[in-house]
Coordinates of C-alpha atoms in Angstrom, one line a residue:
X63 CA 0.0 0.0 0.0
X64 CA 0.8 3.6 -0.9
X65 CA 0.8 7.2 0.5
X66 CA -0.5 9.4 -2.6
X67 CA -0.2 11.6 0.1
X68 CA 0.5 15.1 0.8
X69 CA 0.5 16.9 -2.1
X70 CA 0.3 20.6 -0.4
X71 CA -3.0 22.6 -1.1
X72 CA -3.5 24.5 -4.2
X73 CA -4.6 27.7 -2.3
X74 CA -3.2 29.2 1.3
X75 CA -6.0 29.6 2.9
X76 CA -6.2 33.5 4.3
X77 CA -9.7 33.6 6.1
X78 CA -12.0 32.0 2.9
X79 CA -14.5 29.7 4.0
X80 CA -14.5 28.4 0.3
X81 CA -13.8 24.1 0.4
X82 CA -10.7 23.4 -1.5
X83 CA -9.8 20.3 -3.9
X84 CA -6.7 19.0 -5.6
X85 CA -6.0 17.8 -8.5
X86 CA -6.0 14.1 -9.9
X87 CA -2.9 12.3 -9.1
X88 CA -1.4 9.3 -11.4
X89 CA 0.2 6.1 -10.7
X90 CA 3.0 5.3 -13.5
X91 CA 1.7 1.9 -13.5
X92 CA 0.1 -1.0 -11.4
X93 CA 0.7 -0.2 -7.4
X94 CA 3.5 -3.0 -5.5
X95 CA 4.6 -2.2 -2.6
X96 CA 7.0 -4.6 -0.1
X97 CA 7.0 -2.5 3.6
X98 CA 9.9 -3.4 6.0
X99 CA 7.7 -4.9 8.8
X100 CA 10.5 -4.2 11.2
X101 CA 10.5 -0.6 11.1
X102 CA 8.3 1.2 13.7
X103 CA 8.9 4.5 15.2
X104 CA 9.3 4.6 19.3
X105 CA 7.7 8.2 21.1
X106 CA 9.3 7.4 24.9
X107 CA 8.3 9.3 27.5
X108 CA 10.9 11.9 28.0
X109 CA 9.4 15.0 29.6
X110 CA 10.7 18.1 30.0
X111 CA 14.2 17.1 26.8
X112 CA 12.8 19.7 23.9
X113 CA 12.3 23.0 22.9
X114 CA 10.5 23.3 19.7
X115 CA 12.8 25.7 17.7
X116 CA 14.5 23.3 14.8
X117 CA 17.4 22.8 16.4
X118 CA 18.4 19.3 16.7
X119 CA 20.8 19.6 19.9
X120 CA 18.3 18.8 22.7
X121 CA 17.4 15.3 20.3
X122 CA 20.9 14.0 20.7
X123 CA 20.0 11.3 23.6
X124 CA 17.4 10.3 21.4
X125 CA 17.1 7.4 19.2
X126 CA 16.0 7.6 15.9
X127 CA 15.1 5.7 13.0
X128 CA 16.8 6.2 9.3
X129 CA 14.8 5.4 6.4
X130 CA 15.3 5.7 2.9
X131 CA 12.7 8.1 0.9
X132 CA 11.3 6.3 -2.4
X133 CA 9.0 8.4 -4.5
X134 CA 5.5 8.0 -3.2
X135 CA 4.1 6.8 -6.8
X136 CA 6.7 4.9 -7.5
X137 CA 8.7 3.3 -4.2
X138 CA 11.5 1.6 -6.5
X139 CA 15.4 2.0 -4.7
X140 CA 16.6 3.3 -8.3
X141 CA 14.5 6.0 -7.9
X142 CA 15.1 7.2 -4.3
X143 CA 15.9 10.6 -3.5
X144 CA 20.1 11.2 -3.9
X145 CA 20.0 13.4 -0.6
X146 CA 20.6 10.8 1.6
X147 CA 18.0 9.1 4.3
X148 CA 15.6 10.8 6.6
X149 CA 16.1 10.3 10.4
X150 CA 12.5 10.5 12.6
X151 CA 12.5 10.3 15.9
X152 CA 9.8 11.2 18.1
X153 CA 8.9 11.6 22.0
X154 CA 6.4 12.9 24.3
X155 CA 6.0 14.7 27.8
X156 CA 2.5 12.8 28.9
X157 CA 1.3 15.8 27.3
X158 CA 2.1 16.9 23.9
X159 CA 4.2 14.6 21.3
X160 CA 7.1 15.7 19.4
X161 CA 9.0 14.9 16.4
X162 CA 12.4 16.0 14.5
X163 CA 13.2 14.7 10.8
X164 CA 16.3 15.5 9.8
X165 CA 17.4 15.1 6.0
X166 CA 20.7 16.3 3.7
X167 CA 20.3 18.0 1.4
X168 CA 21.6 21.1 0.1
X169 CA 20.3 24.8 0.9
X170 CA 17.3 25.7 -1.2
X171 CA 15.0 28.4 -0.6
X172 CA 13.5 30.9 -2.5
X173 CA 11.5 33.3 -0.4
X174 CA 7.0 33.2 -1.6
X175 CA 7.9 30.0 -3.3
X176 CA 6.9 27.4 -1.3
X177 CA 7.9 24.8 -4.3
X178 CA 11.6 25.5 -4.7
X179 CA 11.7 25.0 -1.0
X180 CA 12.0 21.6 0.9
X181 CA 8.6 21.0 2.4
X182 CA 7.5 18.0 4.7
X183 CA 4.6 16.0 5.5
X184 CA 3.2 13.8 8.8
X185 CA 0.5 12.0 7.9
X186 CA -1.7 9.6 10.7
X187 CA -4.8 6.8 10.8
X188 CA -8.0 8.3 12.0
X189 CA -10.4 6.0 10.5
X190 CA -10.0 1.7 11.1
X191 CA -10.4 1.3 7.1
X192 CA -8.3 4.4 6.1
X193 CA -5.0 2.8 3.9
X194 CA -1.7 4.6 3.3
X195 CA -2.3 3.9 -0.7
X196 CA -4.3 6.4 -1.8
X197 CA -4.5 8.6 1.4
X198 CA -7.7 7.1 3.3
X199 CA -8.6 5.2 0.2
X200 CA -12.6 6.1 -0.1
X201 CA -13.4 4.2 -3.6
X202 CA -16.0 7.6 -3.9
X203 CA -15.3 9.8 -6.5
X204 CA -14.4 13.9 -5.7
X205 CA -17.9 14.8 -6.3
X206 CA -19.2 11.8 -4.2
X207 CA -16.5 12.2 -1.1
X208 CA -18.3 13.4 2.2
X209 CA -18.1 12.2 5.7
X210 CA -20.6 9.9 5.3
X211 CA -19.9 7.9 2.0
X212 CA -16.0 7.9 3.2
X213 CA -16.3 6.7 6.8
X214 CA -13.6 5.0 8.2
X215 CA -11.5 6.6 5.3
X216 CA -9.9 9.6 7.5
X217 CA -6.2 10.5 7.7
X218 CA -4.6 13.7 9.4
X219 CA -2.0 15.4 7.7
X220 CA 0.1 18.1 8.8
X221 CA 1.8 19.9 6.1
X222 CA 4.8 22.2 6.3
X223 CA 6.0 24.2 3.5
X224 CA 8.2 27.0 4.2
X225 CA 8.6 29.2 1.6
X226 CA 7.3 32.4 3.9
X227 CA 8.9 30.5 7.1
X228 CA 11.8 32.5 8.7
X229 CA 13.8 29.6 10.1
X230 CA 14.0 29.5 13.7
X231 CA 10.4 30.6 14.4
X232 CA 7.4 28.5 15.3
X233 CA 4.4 28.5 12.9
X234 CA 0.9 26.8 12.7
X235 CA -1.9 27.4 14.8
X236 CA -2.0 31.2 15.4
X237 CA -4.9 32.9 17.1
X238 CA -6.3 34.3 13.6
X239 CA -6.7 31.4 12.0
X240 CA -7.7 29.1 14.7
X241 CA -10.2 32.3 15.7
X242 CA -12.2 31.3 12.0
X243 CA -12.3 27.8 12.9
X244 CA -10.1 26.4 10.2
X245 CA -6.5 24.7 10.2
X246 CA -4.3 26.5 7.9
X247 CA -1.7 28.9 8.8
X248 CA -1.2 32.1 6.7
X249 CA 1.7 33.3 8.4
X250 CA 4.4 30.0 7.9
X251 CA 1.7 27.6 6.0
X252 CA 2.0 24.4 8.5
X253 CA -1.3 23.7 8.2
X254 CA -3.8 21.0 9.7
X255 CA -5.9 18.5 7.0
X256 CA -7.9 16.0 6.6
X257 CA -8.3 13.5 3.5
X258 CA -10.4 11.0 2.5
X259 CA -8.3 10.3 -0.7
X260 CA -5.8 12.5 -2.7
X261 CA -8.5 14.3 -4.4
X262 CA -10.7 14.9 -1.6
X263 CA -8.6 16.6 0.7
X264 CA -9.4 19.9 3.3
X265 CA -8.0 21.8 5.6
X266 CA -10.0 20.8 9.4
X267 CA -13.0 22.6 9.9
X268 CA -13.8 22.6 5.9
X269 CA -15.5 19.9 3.9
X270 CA -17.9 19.3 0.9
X271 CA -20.7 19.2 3.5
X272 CA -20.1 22.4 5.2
X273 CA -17.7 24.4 7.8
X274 CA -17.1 23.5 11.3
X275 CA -16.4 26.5 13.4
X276 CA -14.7 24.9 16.2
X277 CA -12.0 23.5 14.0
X278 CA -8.1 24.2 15.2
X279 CA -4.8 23.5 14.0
X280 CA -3.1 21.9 17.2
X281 CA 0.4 21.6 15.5
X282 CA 3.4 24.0 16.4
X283 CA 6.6 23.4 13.9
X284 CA 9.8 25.1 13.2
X285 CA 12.7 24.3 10.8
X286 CA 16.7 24.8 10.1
X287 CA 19.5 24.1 8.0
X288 CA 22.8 22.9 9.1
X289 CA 24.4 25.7 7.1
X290 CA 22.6 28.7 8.7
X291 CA 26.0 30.6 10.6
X292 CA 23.3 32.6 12.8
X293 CA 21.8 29.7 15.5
X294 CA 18.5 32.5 15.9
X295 CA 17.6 35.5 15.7
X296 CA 16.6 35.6 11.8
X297 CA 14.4 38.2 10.5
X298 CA 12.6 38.8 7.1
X299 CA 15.1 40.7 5.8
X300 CA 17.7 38.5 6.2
X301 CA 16.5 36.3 3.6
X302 CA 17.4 34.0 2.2
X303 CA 19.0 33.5 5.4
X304 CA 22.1 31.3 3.6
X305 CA 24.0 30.6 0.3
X306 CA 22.4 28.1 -2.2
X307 CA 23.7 24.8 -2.7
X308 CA 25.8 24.9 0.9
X309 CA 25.9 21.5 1.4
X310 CA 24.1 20.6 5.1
X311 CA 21.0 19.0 6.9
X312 CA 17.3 20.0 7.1
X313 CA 15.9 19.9 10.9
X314 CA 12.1 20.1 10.7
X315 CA 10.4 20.0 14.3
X316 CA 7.0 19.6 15.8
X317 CA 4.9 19.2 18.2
X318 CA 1.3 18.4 19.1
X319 CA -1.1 17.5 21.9
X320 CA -1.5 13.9 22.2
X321 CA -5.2 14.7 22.8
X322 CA -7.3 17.5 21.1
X323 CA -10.8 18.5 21.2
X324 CA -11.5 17.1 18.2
X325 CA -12.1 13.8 19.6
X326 CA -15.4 14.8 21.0
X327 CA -16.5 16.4 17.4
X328 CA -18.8 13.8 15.5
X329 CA -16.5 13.7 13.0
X330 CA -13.1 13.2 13.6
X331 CA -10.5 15.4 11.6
X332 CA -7.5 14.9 14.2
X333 CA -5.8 11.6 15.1
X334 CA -5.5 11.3 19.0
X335 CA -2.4 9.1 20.7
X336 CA -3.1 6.9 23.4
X337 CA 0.1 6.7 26.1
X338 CA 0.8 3.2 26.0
X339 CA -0.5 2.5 22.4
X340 CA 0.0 2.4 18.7
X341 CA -0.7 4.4 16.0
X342 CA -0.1 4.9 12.1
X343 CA 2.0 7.1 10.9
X344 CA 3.9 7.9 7.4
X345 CA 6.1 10.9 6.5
X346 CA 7.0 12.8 3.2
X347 CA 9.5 14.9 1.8
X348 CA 9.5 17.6 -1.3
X349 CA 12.7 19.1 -2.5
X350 CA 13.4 21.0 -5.6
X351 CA 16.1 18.4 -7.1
X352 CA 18.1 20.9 -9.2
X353 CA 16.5 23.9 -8.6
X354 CA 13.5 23.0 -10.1
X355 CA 10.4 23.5 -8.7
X356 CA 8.4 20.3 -6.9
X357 CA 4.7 19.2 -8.0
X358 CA 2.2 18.0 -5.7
X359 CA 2.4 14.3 -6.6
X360 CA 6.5 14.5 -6.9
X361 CA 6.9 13.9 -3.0
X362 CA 9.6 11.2 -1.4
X363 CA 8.0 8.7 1.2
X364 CA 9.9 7.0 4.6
X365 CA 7.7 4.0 3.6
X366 CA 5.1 2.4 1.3
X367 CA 2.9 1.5 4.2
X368 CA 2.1 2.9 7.4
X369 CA 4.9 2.6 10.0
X370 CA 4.0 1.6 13.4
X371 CA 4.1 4.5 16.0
X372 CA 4.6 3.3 19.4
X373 CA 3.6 5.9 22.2
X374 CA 5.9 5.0 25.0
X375 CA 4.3 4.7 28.7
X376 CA 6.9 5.6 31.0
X377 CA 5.8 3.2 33.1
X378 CA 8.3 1.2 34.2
X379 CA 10.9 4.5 34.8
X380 CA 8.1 6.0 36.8
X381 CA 7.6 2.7 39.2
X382 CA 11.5 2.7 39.6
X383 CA 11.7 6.6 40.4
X384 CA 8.8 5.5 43.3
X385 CA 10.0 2.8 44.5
X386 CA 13.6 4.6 45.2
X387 CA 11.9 8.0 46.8
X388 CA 9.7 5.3 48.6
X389 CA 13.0 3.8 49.9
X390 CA 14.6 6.6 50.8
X391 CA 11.4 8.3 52.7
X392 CA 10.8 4.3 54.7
X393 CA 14.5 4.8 55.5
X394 CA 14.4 8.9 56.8
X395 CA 11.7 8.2 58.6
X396 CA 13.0 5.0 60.8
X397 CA 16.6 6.7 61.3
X398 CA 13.9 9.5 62.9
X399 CA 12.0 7.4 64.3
X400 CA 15.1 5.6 66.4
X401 CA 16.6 8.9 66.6
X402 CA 13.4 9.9 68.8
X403 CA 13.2 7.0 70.9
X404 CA 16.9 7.1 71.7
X405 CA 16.2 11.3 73.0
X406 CA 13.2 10.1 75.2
X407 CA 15.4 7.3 76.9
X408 CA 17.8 9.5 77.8
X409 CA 15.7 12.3 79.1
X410 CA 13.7 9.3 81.2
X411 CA 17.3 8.7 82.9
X412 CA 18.4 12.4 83.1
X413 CA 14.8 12.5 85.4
X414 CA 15.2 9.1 87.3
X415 CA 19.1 9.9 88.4
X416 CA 18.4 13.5 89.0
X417 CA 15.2 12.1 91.9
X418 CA 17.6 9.4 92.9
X419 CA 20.0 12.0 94.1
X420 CA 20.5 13.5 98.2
X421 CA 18.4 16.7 98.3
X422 CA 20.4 19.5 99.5
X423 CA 19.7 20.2 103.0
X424 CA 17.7 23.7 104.3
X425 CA 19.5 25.9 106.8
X426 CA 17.6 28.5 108.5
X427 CA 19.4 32.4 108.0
X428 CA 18.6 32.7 111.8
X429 CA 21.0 29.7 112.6
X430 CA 23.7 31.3 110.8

């Protein structure tokens, strides 16, 4: 199975209500696909390790997994992208997760243009029937694709492209945006979606059969590139922030609430993680190979199936960091527990010896 996935939307949304489609995608020929079943990505619990900034320091202690990126249409080795590998690793606080992919490649970016930039891609399982191939994989034609004749189709799809994106600084949800009730992003475009198949795709809180208003886009992203001399502090101006063709590694990093409120909407646009469970999860990458811009459908994939996406539960390290503040507290409170005892002995003898002893015998003044 196969991720026609993430092919970025035609329009950035800035405050429309108007529903937007793509356009058809084409397999080269009949779909094969042969998933490493051993792959899976590990989120441990690891609260309180990183800063969402696109700086890959605080991910060092982290393990990650490196996976080669085959064209989504057409996942053949021959074919795969001549950067080099992507590394995902990912993590979570009991709170939000997290995730850093980091990619070579060298510096592109061309400021307003999101496709001579890099641009990546998460993409999760909502609904139990919804396949990589085909991105949900509702049989239902554009015109036919609702929330009713796809259900059980449902991905999520966070998309980054960061052709307006100073790198360094956090985009996605934004007050604005999330204040219409829609996922996109018009500042840094790392937008929220949902998708039923390639060509039936929307950002949350739009859809063929009307908009929700209490839609949100829960993700918060930054990116950076290992050639950048400045480590923050970047500005518009500065742009385009580095020399072209500097040879170096793309950092892109997120973050997201495990849970959101979509889960208590009808219809679910979000994916929500479960500590202690698995979810589905695929990842893509866009790069302008020789300066030339990317198309929609022209996107690298980690895998041609979903990849496993464990969501660690801490619990063992949190029993063990009990049971040794447990140990320590029994053992506090018996040394001050004999400590007392041994003080009221004492204090008991001070008393008896002190009654045992002669009283000190009274002599009148007038005998003196």
């Amino acid at each position: 199975m196969h991720l026609q996935l993430f092919a970025p939307l035609v329009i950035l949304l800035l405050g429309s209500t108007q529903t937007h489609l793509v356009n058809s995608h084409q397999e080269p020929g009949e779909w094969s696909c042969e998933p490493d079943l051993e792959n899976r990505i590990q989120a441990e619990f690891k609260p309180g390790l990183v800063t969402v900034d696109g700086h890959a320091d605080d991910w060092s202690d982290v393990d990650g997994l490196e996976l080669p990126l085959l064209p989504a249409l057409d996942p053949h080795e021959e074919h795969q992208y001549k950067g080099g590998k992507m590394t995902v690793k990912a993590l979570h606080d009991g709170k939000d997760i997290f995730f850093m992919l980091q990619v070579d490649g060298e510096y592109a970016y061309s400021k307003g243009n999101n496709k001579k930039c890099p641009s990546v891609a998460l993409m999760f399982q909502i609904g139990e029937k919804a396949t990589y191939h085909n991105m949900g994989g509702c049989k239902e034609s554009p015109d036919e694709c609702t929330s009713k004749t796809c259900r059980g189709n449902e991905v999520d799809i966070m998309h980054f492209s960061i052709g307006n994106a100073i790198p360094g600084r956090i985009y996605g949800g934004n007050p604005i945006d999330n204040g219409e009730g829609n996922g996109g992003d018009r500042f840094g475009h790392l937008v929220d979606l949902y998708a039923w198949t390639p060509h039936c795709r929307y950002l949350d809180g739009l859809g063929p059969s009307g908009n929700d208003t209490s839609a949100q886009n829960n993700w918060k992203g930054a990116w950076w590139h290992g050639s950048l001399a400045t480590h923050s502090g970047f500005v518009e101006e500065d742009s385009p922030y580095a020399s072209s063709d500097q040879k170096g590694t793309y950092y892109f990093e997120f973050s997201r609430p495990l849970r959101t409120m979509d889960r208590l909407q009808q219809v679910k646009k979000d994916a929500q993680f479960t500590i202690g469970q698995k979810s589905k999860f695929s990842a893509a990458f866009w790069y302008p190979v020789d300066g030339n811009p990317w198309h929609g459908s022209g996107h690298y994939s980690v895998s041609c199936d979903w990849l496993p996406l464990d969501i660690g539960s801490g619990s063992s390290g949190l029993v063990s960091k009990v049971a040794v503040s447990k140990s320590s507290w029994d053992g506090a409170s018996a040394f001050a527990v004999l400590t007392s005892v041994v003080a009221f002995c004492i204090s008991v003898f001070v008393v008896y010896w002190v009654s045992r002893s002669k009283a000190v015998s009274f002599t009148p003044i007038d005998r003196l």
